[in-house]
PDB file of C-alpha atoms in Angstrom:
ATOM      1  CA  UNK F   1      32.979 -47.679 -10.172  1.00 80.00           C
ATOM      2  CA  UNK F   2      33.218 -49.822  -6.974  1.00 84.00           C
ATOM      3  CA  UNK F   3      36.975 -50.234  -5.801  1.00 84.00           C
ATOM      4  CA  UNK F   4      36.184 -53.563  -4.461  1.00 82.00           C
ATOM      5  CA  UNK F   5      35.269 -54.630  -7.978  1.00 89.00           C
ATOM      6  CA  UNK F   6      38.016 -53.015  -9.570  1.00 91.00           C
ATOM      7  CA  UNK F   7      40.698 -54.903  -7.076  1.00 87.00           C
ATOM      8  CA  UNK F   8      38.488 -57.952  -8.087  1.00 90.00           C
ATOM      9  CA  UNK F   9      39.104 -57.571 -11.285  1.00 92.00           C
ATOM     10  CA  UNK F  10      42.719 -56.967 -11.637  1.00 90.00           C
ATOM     11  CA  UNK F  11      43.395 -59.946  -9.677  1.00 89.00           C
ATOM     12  CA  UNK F  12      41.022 -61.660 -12.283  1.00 91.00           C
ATOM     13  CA  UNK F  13      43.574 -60.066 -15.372  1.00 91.00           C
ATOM     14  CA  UNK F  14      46.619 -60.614 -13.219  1.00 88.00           C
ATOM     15  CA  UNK F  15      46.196 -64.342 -12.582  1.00 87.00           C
ATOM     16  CA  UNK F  16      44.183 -65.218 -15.924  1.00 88.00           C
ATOM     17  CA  UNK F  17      41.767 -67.004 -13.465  1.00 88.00           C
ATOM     18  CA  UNK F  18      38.735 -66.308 -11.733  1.00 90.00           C
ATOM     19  CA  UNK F  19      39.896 -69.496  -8.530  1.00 89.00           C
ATOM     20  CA  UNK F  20      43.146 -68.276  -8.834  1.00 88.00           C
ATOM     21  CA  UNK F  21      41.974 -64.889  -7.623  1.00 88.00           C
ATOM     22  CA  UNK F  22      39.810 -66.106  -5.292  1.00 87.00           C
ATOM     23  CA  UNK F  23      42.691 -67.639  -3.284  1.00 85.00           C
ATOM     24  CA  UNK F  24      45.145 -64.279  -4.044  1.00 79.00           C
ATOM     25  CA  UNK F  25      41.968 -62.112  -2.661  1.00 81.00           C
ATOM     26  CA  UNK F  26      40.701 -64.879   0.117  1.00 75.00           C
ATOM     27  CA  UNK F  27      37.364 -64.513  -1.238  1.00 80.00           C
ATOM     28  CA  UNK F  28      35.043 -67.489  -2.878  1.00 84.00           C
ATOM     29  CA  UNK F  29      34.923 -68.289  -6.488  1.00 88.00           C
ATOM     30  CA  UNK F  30      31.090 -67.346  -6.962  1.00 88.00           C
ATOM     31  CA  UNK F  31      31.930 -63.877  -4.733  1.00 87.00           C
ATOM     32  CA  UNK F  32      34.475 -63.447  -7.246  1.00 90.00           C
ATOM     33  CA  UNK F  33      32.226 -63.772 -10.383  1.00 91.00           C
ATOM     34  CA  UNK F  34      29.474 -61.650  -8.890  1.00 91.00           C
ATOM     35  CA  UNK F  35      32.088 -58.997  -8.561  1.00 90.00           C
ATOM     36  CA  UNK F  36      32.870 -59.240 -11.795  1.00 93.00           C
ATOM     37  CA  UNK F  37      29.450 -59.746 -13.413  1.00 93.00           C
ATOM     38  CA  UNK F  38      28.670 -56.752 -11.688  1.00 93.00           C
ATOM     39  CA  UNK F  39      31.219 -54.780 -13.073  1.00 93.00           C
ATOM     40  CA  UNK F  40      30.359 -55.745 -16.273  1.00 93.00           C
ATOM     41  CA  UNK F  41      27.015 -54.800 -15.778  1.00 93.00           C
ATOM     42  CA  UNK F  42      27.700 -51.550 -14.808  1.00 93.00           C
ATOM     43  CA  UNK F  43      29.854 -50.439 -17.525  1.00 94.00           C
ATOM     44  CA  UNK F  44      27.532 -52.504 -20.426  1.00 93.00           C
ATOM     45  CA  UNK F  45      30.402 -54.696 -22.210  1.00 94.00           C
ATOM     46  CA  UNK F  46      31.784 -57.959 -21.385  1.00 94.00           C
ATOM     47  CA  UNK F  47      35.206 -57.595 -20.066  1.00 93.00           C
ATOM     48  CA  UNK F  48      36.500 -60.944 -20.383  1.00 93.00           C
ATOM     49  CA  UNK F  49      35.568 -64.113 -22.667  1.00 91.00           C
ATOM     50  CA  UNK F  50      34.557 -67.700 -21.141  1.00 83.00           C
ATOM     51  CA  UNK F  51      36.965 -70.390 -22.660  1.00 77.00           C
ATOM     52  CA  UNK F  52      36.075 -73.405 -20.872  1.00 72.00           C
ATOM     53  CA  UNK F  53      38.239 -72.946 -17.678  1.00 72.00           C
ATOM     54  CA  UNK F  54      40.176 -70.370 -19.535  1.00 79.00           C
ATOM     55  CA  UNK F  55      39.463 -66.678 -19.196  1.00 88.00           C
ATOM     56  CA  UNK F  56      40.999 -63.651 -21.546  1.00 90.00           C
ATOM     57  CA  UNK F  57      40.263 -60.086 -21.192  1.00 92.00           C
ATOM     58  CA  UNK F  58      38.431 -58.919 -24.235  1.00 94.00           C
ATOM     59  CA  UNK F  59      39.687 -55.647 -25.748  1.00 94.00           C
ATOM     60  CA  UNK F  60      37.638 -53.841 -22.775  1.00 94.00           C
ATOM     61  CA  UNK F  61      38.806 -55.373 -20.240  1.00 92.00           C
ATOM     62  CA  UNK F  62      42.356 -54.653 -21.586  1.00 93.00           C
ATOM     63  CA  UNK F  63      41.760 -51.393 -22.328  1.00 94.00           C
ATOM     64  CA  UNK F  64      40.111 -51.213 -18.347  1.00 93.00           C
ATOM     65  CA  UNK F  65      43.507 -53.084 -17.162  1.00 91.00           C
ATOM     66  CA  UNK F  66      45.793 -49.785 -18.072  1.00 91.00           C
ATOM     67  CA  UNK F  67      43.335 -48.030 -16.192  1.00 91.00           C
ATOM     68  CA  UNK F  68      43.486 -49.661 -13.101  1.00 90.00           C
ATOM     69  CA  UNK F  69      46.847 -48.693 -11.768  1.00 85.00           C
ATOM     70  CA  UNK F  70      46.526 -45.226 -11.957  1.00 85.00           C
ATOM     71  CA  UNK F  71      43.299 -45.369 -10.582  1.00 88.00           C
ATOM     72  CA  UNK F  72      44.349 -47.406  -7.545  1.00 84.00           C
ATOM     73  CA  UNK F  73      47.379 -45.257  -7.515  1.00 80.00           C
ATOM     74  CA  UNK F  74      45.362 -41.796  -7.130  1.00 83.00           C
ATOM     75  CA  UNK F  75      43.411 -43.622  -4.461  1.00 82.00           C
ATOM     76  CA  UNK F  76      46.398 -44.015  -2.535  1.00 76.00           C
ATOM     77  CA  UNK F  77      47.397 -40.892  -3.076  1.00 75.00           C
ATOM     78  CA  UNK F  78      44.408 -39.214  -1.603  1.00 78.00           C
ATOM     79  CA  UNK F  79      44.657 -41.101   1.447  1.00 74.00           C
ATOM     80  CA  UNK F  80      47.990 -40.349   2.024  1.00 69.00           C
ATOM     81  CA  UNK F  81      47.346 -36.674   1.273  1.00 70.00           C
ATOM     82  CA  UNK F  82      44.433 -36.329   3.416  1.00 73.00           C
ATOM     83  CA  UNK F  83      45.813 -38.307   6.436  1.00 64.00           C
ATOM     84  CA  UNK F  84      48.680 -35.493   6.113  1.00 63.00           C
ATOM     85  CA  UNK F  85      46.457 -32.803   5.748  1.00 61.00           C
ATOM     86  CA  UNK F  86      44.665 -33.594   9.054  1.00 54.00           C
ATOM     87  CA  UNK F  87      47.855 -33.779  11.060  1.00 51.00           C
ATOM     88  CA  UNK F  88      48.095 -38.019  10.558  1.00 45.00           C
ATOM     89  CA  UNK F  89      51.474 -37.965   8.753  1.00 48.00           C
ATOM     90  CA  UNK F  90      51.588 -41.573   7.377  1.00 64.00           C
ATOM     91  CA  UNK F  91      55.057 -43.120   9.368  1.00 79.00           C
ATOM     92  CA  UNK F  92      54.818 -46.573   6.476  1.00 84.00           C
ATOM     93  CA  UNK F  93      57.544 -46.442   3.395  1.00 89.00           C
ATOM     94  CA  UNK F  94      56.307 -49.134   0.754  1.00 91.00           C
ATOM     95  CA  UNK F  95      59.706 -49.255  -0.851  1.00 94.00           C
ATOM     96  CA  UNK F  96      60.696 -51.749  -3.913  1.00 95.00           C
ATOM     97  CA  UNK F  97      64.760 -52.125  -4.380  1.00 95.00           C
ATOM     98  CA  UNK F  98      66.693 -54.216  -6.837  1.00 91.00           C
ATOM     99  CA  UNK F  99      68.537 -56.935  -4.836  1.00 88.00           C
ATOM    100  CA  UNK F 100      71.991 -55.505  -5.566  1.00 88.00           C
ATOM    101  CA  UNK F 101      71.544 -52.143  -4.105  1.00 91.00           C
ATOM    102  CA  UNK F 102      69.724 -53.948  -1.270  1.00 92.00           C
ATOM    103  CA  UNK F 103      72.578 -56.217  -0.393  1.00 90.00           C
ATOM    104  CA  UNK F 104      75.576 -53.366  -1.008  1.00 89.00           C
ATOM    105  CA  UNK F 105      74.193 -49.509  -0.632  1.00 89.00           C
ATOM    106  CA  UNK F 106      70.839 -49.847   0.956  1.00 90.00           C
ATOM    107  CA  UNK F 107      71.471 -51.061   4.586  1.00 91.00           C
ATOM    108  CA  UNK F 108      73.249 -47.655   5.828  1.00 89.00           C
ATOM    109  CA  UNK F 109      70.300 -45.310   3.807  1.00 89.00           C
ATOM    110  CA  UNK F 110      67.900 -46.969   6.155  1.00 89.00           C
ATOM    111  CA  UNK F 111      70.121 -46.198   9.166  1.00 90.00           C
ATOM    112  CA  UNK F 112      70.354 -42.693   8.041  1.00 88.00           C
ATOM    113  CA  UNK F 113      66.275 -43.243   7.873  1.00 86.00           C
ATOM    114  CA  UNK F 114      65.176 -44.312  11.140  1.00 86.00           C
ATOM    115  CA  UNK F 115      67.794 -41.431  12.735  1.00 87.00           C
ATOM    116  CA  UNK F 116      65.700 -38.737  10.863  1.00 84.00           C
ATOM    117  CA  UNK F 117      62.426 -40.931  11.476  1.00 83.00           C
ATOM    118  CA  UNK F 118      62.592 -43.013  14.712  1.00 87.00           C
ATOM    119  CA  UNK F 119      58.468 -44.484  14.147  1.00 82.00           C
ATOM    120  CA  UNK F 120      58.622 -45.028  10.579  1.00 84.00           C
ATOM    121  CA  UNK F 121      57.537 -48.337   9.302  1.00 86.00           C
ATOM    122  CA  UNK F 122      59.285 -50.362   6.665  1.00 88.00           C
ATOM    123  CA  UNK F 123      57.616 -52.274   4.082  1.00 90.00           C
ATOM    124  CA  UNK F 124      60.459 -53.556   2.113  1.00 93.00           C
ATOM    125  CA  UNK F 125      60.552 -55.414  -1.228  1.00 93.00           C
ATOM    126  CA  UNK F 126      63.510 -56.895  -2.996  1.00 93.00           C
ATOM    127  CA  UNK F 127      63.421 -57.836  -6.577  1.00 88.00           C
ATOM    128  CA  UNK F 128      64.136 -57.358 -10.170  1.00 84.00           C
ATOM    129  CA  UNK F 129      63.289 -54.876 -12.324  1.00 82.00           C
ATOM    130  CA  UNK F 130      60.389 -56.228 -14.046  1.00 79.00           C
ATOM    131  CA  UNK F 131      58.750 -57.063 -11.135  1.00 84.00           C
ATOM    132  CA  UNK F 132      59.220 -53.366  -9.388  1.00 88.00           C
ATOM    133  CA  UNK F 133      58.002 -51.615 -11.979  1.00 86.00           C
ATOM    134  CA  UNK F 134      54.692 -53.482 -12.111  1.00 83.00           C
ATOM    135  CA  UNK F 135      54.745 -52.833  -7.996  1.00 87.00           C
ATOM    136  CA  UNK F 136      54.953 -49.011  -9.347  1.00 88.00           C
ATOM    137  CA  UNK F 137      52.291 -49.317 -11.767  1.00 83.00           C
ATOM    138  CA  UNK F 138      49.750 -51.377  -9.525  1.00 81.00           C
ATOM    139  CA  UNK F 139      50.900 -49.184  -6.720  1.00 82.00           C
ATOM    140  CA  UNK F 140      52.532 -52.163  -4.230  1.00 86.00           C
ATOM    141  CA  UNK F 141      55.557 -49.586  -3.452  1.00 92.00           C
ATOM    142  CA  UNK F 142      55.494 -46.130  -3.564  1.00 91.00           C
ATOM    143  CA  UNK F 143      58.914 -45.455  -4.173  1.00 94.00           C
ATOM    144  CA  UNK F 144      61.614 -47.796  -5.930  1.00 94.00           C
ATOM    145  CA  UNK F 145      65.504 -47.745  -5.807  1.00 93.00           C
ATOM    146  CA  UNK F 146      67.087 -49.687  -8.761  1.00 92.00           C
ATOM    147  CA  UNK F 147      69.677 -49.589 -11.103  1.00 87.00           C
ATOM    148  CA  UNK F 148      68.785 -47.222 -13.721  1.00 78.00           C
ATOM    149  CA  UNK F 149      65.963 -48.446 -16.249  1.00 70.00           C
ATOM    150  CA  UNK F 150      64.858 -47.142 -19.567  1.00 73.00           C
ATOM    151  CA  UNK F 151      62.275 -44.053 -19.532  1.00 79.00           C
ATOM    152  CA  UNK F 152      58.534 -45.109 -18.395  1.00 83.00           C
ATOM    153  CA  UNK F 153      55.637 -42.497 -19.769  1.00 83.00           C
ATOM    154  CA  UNK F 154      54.083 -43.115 -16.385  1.00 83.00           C
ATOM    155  CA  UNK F 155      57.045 -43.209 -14.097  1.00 89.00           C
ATOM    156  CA  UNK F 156      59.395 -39.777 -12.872  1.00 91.00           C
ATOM    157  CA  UNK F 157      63.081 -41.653 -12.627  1.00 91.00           C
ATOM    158  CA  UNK F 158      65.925 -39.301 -11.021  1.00 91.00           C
ATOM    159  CA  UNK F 159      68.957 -40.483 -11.435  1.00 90.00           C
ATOM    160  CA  UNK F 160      71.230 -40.218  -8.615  1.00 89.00           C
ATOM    161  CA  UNK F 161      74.362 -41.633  -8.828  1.00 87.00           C
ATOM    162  CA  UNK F 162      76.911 -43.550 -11.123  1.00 90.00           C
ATOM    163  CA  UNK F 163      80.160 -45.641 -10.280  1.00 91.00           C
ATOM    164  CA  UNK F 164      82.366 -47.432 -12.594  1.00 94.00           C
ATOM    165  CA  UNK F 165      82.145 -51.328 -13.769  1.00 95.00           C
ATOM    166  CA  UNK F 166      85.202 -53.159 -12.643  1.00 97.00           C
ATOM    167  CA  UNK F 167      86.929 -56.566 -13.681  1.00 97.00           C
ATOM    168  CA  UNK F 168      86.284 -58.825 -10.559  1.00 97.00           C
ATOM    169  CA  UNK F 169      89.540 -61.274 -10.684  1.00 97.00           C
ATOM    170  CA  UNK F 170      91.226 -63.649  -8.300  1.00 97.00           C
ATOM    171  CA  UNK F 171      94.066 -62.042  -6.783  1.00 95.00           C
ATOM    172  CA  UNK F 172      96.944 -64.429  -8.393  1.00 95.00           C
ATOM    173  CA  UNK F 173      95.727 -63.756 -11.582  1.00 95.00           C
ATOM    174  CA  UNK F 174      98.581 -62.546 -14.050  1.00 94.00           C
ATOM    175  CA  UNK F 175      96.480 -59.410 -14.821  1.00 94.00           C
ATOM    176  CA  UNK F 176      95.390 -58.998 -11.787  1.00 95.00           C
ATOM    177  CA  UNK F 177      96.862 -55.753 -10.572  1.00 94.00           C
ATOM    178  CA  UNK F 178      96.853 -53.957 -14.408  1.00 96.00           C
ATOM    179  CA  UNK F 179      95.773 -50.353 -14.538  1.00 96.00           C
ATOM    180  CA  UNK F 180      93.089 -51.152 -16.263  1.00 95.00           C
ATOM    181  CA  UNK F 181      91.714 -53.682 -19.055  1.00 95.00           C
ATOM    182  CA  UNK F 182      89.557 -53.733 -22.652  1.00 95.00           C
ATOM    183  CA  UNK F 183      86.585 -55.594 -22.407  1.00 93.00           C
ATOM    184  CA  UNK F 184      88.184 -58.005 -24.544  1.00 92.00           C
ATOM    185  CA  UNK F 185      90.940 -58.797 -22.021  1.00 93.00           C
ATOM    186  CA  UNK F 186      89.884 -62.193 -21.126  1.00 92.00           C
ATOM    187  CA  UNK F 187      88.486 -63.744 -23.898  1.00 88.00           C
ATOM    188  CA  UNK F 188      88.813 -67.465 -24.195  1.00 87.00           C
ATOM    189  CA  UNK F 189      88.212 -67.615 -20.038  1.00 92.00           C
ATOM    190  CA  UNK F 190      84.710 -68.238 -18.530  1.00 95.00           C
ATOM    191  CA  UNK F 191      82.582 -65.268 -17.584  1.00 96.00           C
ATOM    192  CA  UNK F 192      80.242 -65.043 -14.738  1.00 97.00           C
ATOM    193  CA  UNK F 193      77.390 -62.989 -15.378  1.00 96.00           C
ATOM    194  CA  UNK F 194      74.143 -62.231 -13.321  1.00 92.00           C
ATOM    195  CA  UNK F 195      70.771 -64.035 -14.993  1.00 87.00           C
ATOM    196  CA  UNK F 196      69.359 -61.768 -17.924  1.00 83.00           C
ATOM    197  CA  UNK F 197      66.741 -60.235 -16.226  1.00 79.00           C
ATOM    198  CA  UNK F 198      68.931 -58.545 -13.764  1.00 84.00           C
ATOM    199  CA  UNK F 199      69.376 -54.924 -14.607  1.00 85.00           C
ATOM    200  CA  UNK F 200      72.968 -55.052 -13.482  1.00 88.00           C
ATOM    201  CA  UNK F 201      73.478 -57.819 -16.416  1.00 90.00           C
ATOM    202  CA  UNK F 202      71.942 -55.437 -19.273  1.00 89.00           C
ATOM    203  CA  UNK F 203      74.598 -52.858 -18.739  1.00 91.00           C
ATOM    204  CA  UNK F 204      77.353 -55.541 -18.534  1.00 93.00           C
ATOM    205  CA  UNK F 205      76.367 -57.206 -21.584  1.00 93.00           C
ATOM    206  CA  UNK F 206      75.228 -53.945 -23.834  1.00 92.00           C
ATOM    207  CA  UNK F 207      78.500 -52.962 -22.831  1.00 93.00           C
ATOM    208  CA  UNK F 208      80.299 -55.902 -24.012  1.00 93.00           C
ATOM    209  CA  UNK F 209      78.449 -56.272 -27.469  1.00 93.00           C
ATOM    210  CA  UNK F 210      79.209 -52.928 -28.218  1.00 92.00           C
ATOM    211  CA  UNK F 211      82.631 -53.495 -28.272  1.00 92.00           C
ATOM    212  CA  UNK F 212      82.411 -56.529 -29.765  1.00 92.00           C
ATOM    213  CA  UNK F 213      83.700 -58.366 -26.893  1.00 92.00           C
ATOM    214  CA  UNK F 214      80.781 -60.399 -25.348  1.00 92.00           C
ATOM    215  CA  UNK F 215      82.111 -64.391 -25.375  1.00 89.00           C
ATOM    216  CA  UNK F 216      80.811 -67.525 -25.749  1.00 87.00           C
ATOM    217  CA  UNK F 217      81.374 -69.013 -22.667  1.00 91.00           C
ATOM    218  CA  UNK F 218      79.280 -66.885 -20.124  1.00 94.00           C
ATOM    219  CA  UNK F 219      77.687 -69.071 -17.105  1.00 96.00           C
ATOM    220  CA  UNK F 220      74.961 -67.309 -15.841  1.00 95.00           C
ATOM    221  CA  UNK F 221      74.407 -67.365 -11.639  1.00 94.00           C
ATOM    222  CA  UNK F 222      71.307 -65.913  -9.970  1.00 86.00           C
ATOM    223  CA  UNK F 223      73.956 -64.515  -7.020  1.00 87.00           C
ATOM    224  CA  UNK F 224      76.360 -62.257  -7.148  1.00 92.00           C
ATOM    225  CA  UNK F 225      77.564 -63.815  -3.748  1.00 94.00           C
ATOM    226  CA  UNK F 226      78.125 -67.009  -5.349  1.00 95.00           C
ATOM    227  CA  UNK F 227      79.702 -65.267  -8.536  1.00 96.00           C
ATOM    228  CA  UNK F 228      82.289 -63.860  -6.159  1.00 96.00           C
ATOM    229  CA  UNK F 229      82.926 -66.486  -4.031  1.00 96.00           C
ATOM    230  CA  UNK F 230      83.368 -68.691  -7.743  1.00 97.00           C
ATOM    231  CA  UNK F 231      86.001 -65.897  -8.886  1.00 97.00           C
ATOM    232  CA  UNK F 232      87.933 -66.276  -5.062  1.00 96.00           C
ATOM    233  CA  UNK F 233      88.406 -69.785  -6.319  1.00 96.00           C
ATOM    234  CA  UNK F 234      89.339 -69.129  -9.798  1.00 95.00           C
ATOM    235  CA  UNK F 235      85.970 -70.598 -11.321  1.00 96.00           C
ATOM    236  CA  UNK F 236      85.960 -67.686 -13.907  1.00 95.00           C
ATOM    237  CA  UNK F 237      86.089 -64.017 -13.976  1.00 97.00           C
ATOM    238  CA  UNK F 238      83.358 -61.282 -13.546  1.00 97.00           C
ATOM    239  CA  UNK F 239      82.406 -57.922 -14.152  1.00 97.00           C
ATOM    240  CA  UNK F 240      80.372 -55.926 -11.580  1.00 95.00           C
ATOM    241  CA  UNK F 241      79.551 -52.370 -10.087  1.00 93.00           C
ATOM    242  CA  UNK F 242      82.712 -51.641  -7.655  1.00 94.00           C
ATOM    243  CA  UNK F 243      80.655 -51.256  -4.986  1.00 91.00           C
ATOM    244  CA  UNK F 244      79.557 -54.653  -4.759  1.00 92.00           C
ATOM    245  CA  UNK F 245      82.785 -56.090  -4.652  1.00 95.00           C
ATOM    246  CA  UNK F 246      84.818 -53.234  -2.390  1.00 94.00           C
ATOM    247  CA  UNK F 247      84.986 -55.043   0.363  1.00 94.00           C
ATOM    248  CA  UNK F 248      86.654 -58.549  -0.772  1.00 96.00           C
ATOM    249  CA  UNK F 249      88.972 -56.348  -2.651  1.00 96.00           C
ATOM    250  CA  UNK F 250      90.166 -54.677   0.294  1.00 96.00           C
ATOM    251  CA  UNK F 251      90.203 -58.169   2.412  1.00 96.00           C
ATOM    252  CA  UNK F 252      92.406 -59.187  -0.296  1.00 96.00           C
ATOM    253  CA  UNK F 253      90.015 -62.057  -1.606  1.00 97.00           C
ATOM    254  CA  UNK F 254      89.691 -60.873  -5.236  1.00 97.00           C
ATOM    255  CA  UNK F 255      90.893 -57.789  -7.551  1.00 97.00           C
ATOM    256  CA  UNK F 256      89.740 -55.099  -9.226  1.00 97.00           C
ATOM    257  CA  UNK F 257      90.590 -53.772 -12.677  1.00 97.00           C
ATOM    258  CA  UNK F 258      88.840 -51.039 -14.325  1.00 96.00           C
ATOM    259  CA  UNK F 259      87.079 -51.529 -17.038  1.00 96.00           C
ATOM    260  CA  UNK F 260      88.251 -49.603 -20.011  1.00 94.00           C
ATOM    261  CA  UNK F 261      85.443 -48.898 -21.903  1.00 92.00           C
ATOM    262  CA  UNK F 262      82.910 -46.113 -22.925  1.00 87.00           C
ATOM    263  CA  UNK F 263      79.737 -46.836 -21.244  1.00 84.00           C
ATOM    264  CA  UNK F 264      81.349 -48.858 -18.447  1.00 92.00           C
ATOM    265  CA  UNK F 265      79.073 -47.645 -15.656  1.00 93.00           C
ATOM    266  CA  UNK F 266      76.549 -48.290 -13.986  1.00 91.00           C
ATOM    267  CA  UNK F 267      73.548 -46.039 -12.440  1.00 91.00           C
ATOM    268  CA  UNK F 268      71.153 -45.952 -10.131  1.00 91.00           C
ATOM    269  CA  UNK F 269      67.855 -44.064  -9.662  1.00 92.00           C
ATOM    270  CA  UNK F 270      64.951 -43.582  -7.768  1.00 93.00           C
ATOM    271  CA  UNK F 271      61.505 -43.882  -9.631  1.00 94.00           C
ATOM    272  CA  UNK F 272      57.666 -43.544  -8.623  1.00 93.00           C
ATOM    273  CA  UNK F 273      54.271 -42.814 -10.131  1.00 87.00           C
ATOM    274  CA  UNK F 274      54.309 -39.523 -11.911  1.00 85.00           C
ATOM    275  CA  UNK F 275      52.229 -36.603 -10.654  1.00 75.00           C
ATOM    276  CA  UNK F 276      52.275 -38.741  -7.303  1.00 77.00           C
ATOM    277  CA  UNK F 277      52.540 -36.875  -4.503  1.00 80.00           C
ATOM    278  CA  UNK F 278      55.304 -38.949  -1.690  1.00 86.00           C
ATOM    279  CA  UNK F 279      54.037 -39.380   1.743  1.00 85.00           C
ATOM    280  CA  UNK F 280      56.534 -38.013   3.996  1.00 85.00           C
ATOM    281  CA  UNK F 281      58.685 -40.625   5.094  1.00 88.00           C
ATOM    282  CA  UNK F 282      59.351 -41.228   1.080  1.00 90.00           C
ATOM    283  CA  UNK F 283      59.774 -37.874   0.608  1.00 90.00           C
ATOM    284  CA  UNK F 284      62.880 -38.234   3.642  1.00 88.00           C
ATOM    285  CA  UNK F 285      64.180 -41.497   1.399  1.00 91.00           C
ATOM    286  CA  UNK F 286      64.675 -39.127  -1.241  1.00 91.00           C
ATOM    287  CA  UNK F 287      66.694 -36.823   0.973  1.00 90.00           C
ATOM    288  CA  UNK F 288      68.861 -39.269   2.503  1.00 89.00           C
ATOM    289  CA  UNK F 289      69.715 -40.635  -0.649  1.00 88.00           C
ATOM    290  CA  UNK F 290      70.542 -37.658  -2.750  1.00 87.00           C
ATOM    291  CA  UNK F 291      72.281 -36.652   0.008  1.00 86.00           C
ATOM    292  CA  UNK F 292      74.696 -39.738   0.474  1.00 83.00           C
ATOM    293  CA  UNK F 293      74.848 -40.804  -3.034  1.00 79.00           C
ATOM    294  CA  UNK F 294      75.240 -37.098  -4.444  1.00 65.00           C
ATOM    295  CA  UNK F 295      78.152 -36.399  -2.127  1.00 58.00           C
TER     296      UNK F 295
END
């Protein structure tokens, strides 16, 4: 099968149009449905179905879309493995990392990084978890950093370190300097929570229902910058991996309070396509973080 074509075509399943893949692929419309057609002709079965201007794949062409990934993926792969093999060591690291560890633990990995790798080349992307681990699958990044997700059949996921969850208060608050709180120790007061498709957020509120202790009156914020800066102010109270929020607390801008829980950590891994081989500058990401975050 044509690679051209297959790109073509996952654009086509991505977008759930054949113009809207045009303009994702800068190609024409027509150039797009000959790609396709083609395709189709090669394999003998229709691989999506006509609605008007609507397009769905038909069970081939969904059963084609799982393919494509991996297929891409081993593409990749090769290159990278070949260019390696003949002395071109690829210097690019296509890495995917969940926005808190990219705002609080990444910065001084990639430090560590260029010291060890003075020509590599960053591609960086920052986002949730939903949308790295289709960068994974459709092989976008080679290597993502997140907070720890639940097992993938196609994805290896090393876990690599764990800190505690911490009550994120304003510093006159009566329980502000307590040893350590139940999850249930402000109930009545507003809590300020990450938006639900933050992986940080799952932990918090798994945690919380467990013990029977998630409230009412949670206002969701897409930042944890503006959750702080809300708690500073007393707009609420928060709970959030200590690492986030060191720094304020030792400015003097909010407090910490363990949480006293079971379950009331959080953890972060590193995932990426399994049976992959890493290029080398991933494979020196991996080092620099097992070695800082291990320690």
């Amino acid at each position: 099968m044509d690679l051209a074509r297959l790109r073509v075509f996952q654009a086509v399943a991505d977008e759930g149009s054949f113009s809207r893949a045009a303009r994702t692929l800068f190609l024409s419309q027509p150039a797009v449905t000959q790609h396709i057609q083609a395709l189709e002709a090669e394999l003998g079965v229709p691989l999506f179905d006509r609605l008007g201007r609507r397009i769905s794949p038909t069970a081939a062409g969904l059963t084609l879309a799982q393919h494509v990934p991996e297929i891409m993926g081993l593409v990749r792969a090769a290159e990278v493995a070949v260019r390696e093999a003949g002395g071109e060591a690829s210097r690019t690291l296509r890495l995917g990392v969940s926005e808190t560890l990219a705002t609080y633990v990444l910065p001084p990995l990639l430090r560590d990084l260029q010291k060890r790798m003075p020509s590599i080349e960053l591609r960086l992307r920052v986002g949730d978890s939903a949308d790295l681990l289709l960068d994974l699958l459709n092989n976008t990044v080679e290597l993502a950093f997140w907070l720890r997700e639940a097992a993938h059949p196609q994805l290896a996921q090393i876990e690599v370190n764990s800190e505690p969850l911490v009550w994120v208060v304003p510093p006159d608050d009566p329980l502000a300097h307590a040893p350590s709180l139940a999850p249930g120790a402000f109930a009545g007061r507003q809590l300020l929570l990450r938006a639900r498709n933050s992986a940080a957020r799952r932990v918090v509120q798994t945690m919380l229902e467990r013990e029977g202790a998630f409230p009412s009156n949670v206002l969701e914020m897409d930042n944890l910058e503006a959750i702080k800066r809300s708690v500073e102010v007393g707009f609420g109270v928060s709970i959030a991996p200590r690492s986030a929020v060191v720094r304020e607390a030792q400015a003097g801008t909010l407090s910490l309070v363990p949480v006293e829980a079971a379950g009331a950590e959080i953890t972060s891994s590193y995932a990426h396509y399994t049976g992959r081989r890493l290029s080398a500058p991933a494979r020196q990401f991996v080092e620099v973080l097992e070695k800082t975050l291990k320690q």
